PDB file of N, CA and C in Angstrom:
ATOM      1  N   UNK A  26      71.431 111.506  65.859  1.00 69.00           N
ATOM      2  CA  UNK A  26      70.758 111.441  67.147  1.00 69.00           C
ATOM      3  C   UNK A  26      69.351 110.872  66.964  1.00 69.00           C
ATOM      4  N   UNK A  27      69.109 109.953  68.151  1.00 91.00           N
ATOM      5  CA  UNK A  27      68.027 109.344  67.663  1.00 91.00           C
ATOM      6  C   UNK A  27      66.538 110.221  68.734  1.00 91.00           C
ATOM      7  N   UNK A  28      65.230 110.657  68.255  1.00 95.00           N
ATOM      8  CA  UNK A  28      64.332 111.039  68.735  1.00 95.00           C
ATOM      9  C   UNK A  28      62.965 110.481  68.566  1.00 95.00           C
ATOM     10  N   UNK A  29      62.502 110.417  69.637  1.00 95.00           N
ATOM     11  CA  UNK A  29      60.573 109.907  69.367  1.00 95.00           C
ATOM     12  C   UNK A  29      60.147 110.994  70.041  1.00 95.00           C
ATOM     13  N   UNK A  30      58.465 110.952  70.129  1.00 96.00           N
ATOM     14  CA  UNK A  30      57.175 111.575  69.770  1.00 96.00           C
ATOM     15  C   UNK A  30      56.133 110.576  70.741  1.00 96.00           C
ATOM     16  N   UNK A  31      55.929 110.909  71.605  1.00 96.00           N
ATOM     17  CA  UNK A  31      54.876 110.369  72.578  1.00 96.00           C
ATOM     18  C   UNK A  31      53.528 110.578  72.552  1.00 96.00           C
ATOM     19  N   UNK A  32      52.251 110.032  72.270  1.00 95.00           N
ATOM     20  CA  UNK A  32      51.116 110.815  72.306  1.00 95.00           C
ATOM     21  C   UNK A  32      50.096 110.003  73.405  1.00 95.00           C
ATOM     22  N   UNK A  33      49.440 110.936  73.840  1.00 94.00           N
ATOM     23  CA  UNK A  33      48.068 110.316  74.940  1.00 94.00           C
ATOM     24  C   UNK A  33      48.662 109.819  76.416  1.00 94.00           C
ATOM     25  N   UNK A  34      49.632 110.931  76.436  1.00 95.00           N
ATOM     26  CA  UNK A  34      50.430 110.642  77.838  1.00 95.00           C
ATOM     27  C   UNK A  34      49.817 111.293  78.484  1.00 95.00           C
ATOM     28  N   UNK A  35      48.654 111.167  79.697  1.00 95.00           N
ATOM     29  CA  UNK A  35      48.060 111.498  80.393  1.00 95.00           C
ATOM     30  C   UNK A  35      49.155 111.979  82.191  1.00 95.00           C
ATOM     31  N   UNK A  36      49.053 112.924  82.781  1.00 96.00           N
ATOM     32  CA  UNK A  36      49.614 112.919  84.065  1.00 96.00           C
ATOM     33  C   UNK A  36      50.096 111.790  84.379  1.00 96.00           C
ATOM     34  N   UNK A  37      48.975 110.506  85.272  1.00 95.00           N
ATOM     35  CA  UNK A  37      49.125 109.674  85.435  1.00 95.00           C
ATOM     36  C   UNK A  37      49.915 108.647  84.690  1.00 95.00           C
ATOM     37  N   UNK A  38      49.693 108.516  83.505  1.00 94.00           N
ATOM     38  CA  UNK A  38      50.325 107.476  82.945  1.00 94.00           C
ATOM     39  C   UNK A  38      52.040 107.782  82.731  1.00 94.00           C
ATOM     40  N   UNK A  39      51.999 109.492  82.395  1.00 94.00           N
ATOM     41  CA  UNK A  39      53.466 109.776  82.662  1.00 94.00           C
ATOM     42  C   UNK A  39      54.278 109.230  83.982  1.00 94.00           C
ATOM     43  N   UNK A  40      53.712 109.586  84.906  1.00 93.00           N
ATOM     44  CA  UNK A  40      53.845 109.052  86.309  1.00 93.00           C
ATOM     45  C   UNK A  40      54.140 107.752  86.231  1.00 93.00           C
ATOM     46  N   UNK A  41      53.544 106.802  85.705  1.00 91.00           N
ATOM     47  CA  UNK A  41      53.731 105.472  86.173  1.00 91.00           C
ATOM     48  C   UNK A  41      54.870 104.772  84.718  1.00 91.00           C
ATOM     49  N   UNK A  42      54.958 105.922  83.928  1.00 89.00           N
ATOM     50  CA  UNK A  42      56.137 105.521  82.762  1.00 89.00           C
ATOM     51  C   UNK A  42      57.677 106.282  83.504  1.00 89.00           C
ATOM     52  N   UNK A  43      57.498 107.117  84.089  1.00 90.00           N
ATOM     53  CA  UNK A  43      58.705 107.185  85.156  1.00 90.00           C
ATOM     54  C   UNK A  43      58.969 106.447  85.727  1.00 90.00           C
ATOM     55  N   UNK A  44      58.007 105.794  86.666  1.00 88.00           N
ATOM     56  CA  UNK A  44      58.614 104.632  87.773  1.00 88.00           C
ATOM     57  C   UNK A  44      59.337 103.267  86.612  1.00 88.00           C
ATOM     58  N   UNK A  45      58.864 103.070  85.425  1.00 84.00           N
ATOM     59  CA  UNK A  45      59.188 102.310  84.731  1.00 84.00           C
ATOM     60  C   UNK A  45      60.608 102.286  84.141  1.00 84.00           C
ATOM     61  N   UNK A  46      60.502 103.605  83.682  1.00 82.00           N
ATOM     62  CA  UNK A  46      62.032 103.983  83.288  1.00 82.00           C
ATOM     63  C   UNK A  46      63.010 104.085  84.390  1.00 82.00           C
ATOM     64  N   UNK A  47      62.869 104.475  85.448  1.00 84.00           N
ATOM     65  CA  UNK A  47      63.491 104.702  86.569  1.00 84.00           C
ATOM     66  C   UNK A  47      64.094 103.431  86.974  1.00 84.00           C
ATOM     67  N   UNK A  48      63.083 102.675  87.052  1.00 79.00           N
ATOM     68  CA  UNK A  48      63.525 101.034  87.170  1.00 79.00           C
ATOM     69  C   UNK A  48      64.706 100.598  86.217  1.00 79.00           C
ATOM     70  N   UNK A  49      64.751 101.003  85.095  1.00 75.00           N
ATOM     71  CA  UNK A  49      65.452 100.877  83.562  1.00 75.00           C
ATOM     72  C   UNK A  49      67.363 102.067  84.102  1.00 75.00           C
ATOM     73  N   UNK A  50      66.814 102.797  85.180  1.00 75.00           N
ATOM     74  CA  UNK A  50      68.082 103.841  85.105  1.00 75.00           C
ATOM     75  C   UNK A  50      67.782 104.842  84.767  1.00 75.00           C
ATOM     76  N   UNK A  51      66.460 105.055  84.167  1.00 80.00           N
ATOM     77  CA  UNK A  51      66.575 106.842  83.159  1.00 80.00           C
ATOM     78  C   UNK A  51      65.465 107.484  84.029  1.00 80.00           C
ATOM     79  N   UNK A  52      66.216 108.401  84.605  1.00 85.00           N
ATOM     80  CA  UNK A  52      65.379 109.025  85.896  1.00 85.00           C
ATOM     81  C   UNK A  52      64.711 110.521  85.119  1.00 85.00           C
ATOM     82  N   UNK A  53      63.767 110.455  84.895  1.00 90.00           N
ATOM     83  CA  UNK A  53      63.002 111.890  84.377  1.00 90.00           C
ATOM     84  C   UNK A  53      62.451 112.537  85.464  1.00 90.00           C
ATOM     85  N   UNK A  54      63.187 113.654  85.791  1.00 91.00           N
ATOM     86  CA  UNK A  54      63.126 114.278  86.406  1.00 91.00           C
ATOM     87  C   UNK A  54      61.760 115.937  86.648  1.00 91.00           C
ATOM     88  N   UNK A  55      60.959 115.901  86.946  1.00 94.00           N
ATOM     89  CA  UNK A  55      60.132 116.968  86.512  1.00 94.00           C
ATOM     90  C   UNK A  55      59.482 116.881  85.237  1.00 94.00           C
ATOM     91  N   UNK A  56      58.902 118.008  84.414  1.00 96.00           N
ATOM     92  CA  UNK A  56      58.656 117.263  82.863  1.00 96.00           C
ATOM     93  C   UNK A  56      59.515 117.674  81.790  1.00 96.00           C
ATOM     94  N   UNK A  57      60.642 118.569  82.664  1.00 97.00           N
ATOM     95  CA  UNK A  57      61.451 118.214  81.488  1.00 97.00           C
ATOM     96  C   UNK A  57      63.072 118.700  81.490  1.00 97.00           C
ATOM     97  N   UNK A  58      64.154 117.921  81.028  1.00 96.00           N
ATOM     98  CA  UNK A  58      65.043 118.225  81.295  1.00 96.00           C
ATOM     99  C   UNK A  58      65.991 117.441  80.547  1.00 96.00           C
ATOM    100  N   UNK A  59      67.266 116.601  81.605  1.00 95.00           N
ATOM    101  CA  UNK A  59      68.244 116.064  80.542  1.00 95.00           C
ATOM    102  C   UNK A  59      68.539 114.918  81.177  1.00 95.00           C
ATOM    103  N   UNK A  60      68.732 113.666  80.542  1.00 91.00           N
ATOM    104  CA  UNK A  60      69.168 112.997  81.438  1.00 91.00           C
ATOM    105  C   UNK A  60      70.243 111.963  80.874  1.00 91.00           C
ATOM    106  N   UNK A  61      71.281 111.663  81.965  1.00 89.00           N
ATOM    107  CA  UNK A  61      72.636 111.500  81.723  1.00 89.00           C
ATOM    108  C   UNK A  61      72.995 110.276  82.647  1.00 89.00           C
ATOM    109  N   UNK A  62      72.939 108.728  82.192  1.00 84.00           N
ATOM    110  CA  UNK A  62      73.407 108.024  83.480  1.00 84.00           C
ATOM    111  C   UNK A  62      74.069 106.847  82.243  1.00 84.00           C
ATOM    112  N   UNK A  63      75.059 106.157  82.511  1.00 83.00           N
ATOM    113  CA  UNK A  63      76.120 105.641  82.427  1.00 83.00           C
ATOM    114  C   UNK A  63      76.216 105.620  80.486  1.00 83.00           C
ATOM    115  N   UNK A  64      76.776 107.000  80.332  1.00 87.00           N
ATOM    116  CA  UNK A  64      76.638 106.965  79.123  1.00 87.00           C
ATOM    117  C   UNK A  64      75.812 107.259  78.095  1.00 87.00           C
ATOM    118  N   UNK A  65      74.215 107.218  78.456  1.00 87.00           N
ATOM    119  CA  UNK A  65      72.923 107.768  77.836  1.00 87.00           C
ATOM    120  C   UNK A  65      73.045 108.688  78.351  1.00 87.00           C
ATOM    121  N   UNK A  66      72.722 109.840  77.083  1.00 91.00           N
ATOM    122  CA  UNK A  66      71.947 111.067  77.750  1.00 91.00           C
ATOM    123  C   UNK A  66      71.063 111.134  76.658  1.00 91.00           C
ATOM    124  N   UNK A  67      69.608 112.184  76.697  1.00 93.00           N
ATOM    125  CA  UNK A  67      68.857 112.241  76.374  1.00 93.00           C
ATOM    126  C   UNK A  67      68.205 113.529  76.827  1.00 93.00           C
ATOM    127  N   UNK A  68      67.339 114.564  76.222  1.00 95.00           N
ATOM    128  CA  UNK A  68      66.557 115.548  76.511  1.00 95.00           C
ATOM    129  C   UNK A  68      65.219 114.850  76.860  1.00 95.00           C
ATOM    130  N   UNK A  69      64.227 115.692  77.565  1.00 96.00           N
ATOM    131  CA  UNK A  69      62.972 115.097  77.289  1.00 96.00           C
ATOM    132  C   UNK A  69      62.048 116.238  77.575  1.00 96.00           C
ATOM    133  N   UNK A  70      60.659 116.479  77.384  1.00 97.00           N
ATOM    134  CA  UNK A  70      59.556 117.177  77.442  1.00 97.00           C
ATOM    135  C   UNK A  70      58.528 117.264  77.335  1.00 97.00           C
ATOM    136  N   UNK A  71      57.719 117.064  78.533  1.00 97.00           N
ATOM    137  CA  UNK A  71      56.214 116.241  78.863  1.00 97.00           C
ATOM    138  C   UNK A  71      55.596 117.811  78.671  1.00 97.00           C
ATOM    139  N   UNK A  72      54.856 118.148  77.743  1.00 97.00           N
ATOM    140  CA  UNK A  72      53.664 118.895  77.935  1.00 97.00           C
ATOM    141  C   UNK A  72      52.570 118.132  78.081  1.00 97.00           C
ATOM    142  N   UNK A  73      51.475 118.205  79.264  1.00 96.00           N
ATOM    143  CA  UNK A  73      50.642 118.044  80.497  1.00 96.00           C
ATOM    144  C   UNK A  73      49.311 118.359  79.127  1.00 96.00           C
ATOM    145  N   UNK A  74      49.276 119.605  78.532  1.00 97.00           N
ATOM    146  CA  UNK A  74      48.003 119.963  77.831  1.00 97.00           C
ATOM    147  C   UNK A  74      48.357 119.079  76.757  1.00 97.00           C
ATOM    148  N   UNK A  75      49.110 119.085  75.737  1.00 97.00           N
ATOM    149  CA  UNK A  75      48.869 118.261  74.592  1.00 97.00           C
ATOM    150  C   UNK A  75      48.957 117.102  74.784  1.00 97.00           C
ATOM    151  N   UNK A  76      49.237 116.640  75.980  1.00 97.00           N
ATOM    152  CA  UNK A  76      49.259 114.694  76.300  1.00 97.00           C
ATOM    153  C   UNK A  76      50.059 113.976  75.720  1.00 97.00           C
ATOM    154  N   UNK A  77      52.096 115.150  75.438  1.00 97.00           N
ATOM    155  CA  UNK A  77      52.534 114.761  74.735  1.00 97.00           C
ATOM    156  C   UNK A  77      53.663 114.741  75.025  1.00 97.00           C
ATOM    157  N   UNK A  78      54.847 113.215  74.966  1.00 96.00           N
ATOM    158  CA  UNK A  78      56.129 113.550  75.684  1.00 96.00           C
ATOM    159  C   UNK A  78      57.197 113.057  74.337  1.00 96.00           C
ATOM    160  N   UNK A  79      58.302 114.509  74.335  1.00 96.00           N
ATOM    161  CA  UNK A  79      59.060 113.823  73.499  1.00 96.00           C
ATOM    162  C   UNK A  79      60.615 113.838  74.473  1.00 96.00           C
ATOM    163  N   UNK A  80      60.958 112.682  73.377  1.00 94.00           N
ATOM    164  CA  UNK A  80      62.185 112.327  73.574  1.00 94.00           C
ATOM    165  C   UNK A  80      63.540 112.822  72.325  1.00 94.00           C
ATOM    166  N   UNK A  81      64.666 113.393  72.953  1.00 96.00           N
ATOM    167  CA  UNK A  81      65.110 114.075  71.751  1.00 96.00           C
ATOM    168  C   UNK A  81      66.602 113.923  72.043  1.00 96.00           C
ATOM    169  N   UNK A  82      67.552 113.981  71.129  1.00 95.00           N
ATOM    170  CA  UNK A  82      69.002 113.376  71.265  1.00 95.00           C
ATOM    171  C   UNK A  82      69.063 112.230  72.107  1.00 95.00           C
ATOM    172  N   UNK A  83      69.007 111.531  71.450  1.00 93.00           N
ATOM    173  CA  UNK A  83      69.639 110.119  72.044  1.00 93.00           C
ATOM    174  C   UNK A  83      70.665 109.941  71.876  1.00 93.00           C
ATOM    175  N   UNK A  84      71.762 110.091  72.731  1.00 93.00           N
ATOM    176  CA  UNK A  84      73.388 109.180  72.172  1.00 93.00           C
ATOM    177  C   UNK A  84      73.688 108.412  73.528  1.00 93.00           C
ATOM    178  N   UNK A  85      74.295 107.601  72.989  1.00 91.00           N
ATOM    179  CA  UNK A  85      75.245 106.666  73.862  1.00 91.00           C
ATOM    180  C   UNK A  85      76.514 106.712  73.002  1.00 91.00           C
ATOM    181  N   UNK A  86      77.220 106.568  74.410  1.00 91.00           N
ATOM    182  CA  UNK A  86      78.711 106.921  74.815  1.00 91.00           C
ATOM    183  C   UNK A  86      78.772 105.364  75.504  1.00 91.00           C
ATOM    184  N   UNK A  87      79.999 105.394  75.715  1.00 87.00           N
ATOM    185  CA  UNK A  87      81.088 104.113  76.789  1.00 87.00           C
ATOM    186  C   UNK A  87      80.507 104.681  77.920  1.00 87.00           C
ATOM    187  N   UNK A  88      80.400 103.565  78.746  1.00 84.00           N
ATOM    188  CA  UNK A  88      80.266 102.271  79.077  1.00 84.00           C
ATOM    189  C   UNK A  88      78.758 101.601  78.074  1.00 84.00           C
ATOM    190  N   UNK A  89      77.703 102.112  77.801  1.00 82.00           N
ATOM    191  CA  UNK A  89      76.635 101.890  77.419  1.00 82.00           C
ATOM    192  C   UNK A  89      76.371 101.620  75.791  1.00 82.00           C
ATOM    193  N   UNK A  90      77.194 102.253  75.493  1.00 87.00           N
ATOM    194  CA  UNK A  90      77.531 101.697  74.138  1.00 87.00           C
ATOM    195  C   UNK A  90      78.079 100.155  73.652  1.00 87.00           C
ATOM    196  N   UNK A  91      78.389 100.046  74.558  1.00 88.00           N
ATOM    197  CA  UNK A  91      78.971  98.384  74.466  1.00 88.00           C
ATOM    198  C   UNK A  91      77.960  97.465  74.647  1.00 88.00           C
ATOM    199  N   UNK A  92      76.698  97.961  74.891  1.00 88.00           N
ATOM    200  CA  UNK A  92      75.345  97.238  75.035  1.00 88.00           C
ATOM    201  C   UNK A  92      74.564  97.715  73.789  1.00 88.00           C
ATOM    202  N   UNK A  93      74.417  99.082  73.833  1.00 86.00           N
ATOM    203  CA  UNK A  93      72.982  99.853  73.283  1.00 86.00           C
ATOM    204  C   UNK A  93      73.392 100.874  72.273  1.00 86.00           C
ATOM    205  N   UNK A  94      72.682 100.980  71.706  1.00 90.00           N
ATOM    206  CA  UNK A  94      72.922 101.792  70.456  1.00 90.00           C
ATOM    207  C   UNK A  94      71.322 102.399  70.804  1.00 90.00           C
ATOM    208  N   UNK A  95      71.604 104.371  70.455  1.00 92.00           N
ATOM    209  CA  UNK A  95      70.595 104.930  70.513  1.00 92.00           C
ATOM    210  C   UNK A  95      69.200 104.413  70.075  1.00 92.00           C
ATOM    211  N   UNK A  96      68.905 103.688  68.985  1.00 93.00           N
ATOM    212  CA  UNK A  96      67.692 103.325  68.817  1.00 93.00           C
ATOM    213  C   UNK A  96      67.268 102.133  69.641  1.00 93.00           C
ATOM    214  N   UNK A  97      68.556 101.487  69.823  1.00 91.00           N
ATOM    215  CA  UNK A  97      67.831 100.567  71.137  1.00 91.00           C
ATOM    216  C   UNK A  97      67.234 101.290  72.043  1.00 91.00           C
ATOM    217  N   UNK A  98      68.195 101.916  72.652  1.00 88.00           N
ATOM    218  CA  UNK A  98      66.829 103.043  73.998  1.00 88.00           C
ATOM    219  C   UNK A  98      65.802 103.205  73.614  1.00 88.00           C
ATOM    220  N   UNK A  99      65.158 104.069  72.443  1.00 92.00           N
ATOM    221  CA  UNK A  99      64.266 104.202  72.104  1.00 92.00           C
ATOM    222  C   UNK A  99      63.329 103.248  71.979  1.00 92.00           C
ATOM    223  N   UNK A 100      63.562 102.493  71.804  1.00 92.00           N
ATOM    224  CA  UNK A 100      63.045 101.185  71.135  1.00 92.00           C
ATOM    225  C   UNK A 100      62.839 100.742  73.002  1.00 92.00           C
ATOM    226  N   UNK A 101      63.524 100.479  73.815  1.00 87.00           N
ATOM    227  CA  UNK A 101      63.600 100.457  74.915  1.00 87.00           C
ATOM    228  C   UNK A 101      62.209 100.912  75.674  1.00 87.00           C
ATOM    229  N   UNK A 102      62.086 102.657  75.567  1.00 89.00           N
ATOM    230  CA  UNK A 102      61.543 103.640  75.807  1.00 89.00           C
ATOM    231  C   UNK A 102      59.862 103.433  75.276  1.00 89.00           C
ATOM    232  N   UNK A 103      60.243 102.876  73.985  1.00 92.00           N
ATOM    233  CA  UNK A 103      58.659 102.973  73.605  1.00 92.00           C
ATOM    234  C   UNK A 103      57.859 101.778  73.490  1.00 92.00           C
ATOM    235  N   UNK A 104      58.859 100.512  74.320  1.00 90.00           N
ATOM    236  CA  UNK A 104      57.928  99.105  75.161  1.00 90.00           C
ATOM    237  C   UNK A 104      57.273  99.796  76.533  1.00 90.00           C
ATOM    238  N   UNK A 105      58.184 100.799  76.939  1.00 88.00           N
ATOM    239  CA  UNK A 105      57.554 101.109  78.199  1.00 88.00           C
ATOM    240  C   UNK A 105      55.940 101.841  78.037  1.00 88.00           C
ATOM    241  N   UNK A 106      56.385 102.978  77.192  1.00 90.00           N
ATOM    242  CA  UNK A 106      55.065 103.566  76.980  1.00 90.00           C
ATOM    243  C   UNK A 106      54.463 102.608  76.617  1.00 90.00           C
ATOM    244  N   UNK A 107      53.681 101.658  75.431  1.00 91.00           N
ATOM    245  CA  UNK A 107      53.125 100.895  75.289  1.00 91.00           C
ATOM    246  C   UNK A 107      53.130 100.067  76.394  1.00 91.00           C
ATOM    247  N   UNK A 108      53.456  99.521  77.384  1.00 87.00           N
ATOM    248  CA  UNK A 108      53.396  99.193  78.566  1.00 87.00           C
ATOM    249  C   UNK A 108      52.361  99.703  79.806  1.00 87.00           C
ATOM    250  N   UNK A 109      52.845 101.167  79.954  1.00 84.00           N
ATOM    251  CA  UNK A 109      52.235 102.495  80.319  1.00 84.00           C
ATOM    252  C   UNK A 109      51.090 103.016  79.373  1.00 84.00           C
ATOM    253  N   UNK A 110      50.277 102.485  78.632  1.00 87.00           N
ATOM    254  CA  UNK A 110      48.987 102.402  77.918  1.00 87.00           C
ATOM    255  C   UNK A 110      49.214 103.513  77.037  1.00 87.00           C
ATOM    256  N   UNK A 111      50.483 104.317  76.659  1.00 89.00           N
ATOM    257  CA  UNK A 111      50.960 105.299  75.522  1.00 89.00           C
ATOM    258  C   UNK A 111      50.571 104.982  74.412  1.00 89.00           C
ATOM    259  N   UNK A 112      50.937 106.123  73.362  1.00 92.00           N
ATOM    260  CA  UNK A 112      51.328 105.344  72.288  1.00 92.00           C
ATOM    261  C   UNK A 112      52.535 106.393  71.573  1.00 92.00           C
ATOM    262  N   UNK A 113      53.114 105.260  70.890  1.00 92.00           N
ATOM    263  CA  UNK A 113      54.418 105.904  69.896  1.00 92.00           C
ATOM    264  C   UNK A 113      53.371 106.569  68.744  1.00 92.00           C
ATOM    265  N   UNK A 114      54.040 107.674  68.584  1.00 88.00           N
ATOM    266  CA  UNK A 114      53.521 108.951  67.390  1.00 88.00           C
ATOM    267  C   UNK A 114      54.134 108.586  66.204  1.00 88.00           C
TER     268      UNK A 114
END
């Protein structure tokens, strides 16, 4: 299973790395939970005080597998943050 480590994720910038991912399909829901759409699922967990979001089990399954392989998401995941002024830990 593939996992990253988010650091200097501010409220805001979490916020605007949702709308990003969301755009992408991966809807994060609250700061933290599971998320499951055509084949990805993934855990996730934004703590607000340490300015820190991780990402944890990555698998892909069919249909999405025929594209992406877990570290692609990730890899996916952490253009956005760097995008979203993050940084990968």
């Amino acid at each position: 299973m593939a996992n990253a480590t988010y650091n200097g994720i501010t409220p805001e910038l979490y916020n605007n790395l949702r709308g990003k991912l969301s755009a992408a399909g991966i809807e994060l829901e609250g700061n933290s939970g599971r998320v499951s759409k055509q084949g990805v699922t993934a855990d996730y967990a934004y703590d607000e005080a340490s300015q820190q979001l991780q990402i944890n089990n990555v698998a892909v399954s069919f249909p999405a597998s025929m594209m992406f392989s877990p570290d692609k998401i990730i890899q996916k995941i952490n253009e956005a943050v760097r995008g979203a002024g993050g940084q990968v830990a």
